[in-house]
């Protein structure tokens, strides 16, 4: 298993280190490191600390922050940036932008699980300038060019 360095920025999180809920889980739930409940009115977003920082260290890896499906579907609580991308060289506090895209007020509780983090492989590319591409089956077709059926 890949090992990633983590710093506990808030002592409460020492008991809440990222962990896979089941052996087959892809995501690690992240918690709201709040001192008091945080009210999110419809349309409102807030940057919520997780009380942790990670240093992935390997440019061949990154972390992506994604909504939890229950919060997103039932309560409209998703991410203000839609998806968070954590660079392998980032060492600052891990933050979650929580956005209430729903119609009802939602209150985030201290230590509530608000998002999930997935560690993903990354390919860094360099770019070689050319004047034409080798032919492909798709060519320049896109944006629905293959139809719907
Ligand atoms: O949901 C997020 C998204 C990003 N980050 C941190 C880690 C990431 O490596 C850094 C920069 O993120 P990004 O590149 O997406 O933001 P930016 O607006 O381009 O900022 P920068 O100019 O610092 O790259 O912010 C978080 O803590 N949470
Ligand atoms: Mg950036």
PDB file of C-alpha atoms in Angstrom, residues 10 12 33-37 110:
ATOM      1  CA  UNK A  10      -5.734  19.944  15.151  1.00  0.00           C
ATOM      2  CA  UNK A  12      -8.937  16.249  17.594  1.00  0.00           C
ATOM      3  CA  UNK A  33     -12.597  20.331  11.731  1.00  0.00           C
ATOM      4  CA  UNK A  34     -14.980  22.911  13.179  1.00  0.00           C
ATOM      5  CA  UNK A  35     -15.370  24.276  16.708  1.00  0.00           C
ATOM      6  CA  UNK A  36     -19.104  24.884  16.281  1.00  0.00           C
ATOM      7  CA  UNK A  37     -21.860  23.917  13.835  1.00  0.00           C
ATOM      8  CA  UNK A 110     -18.072  19.497  13.941  1.00  0.00           C
TER       9      UNK A 110
END
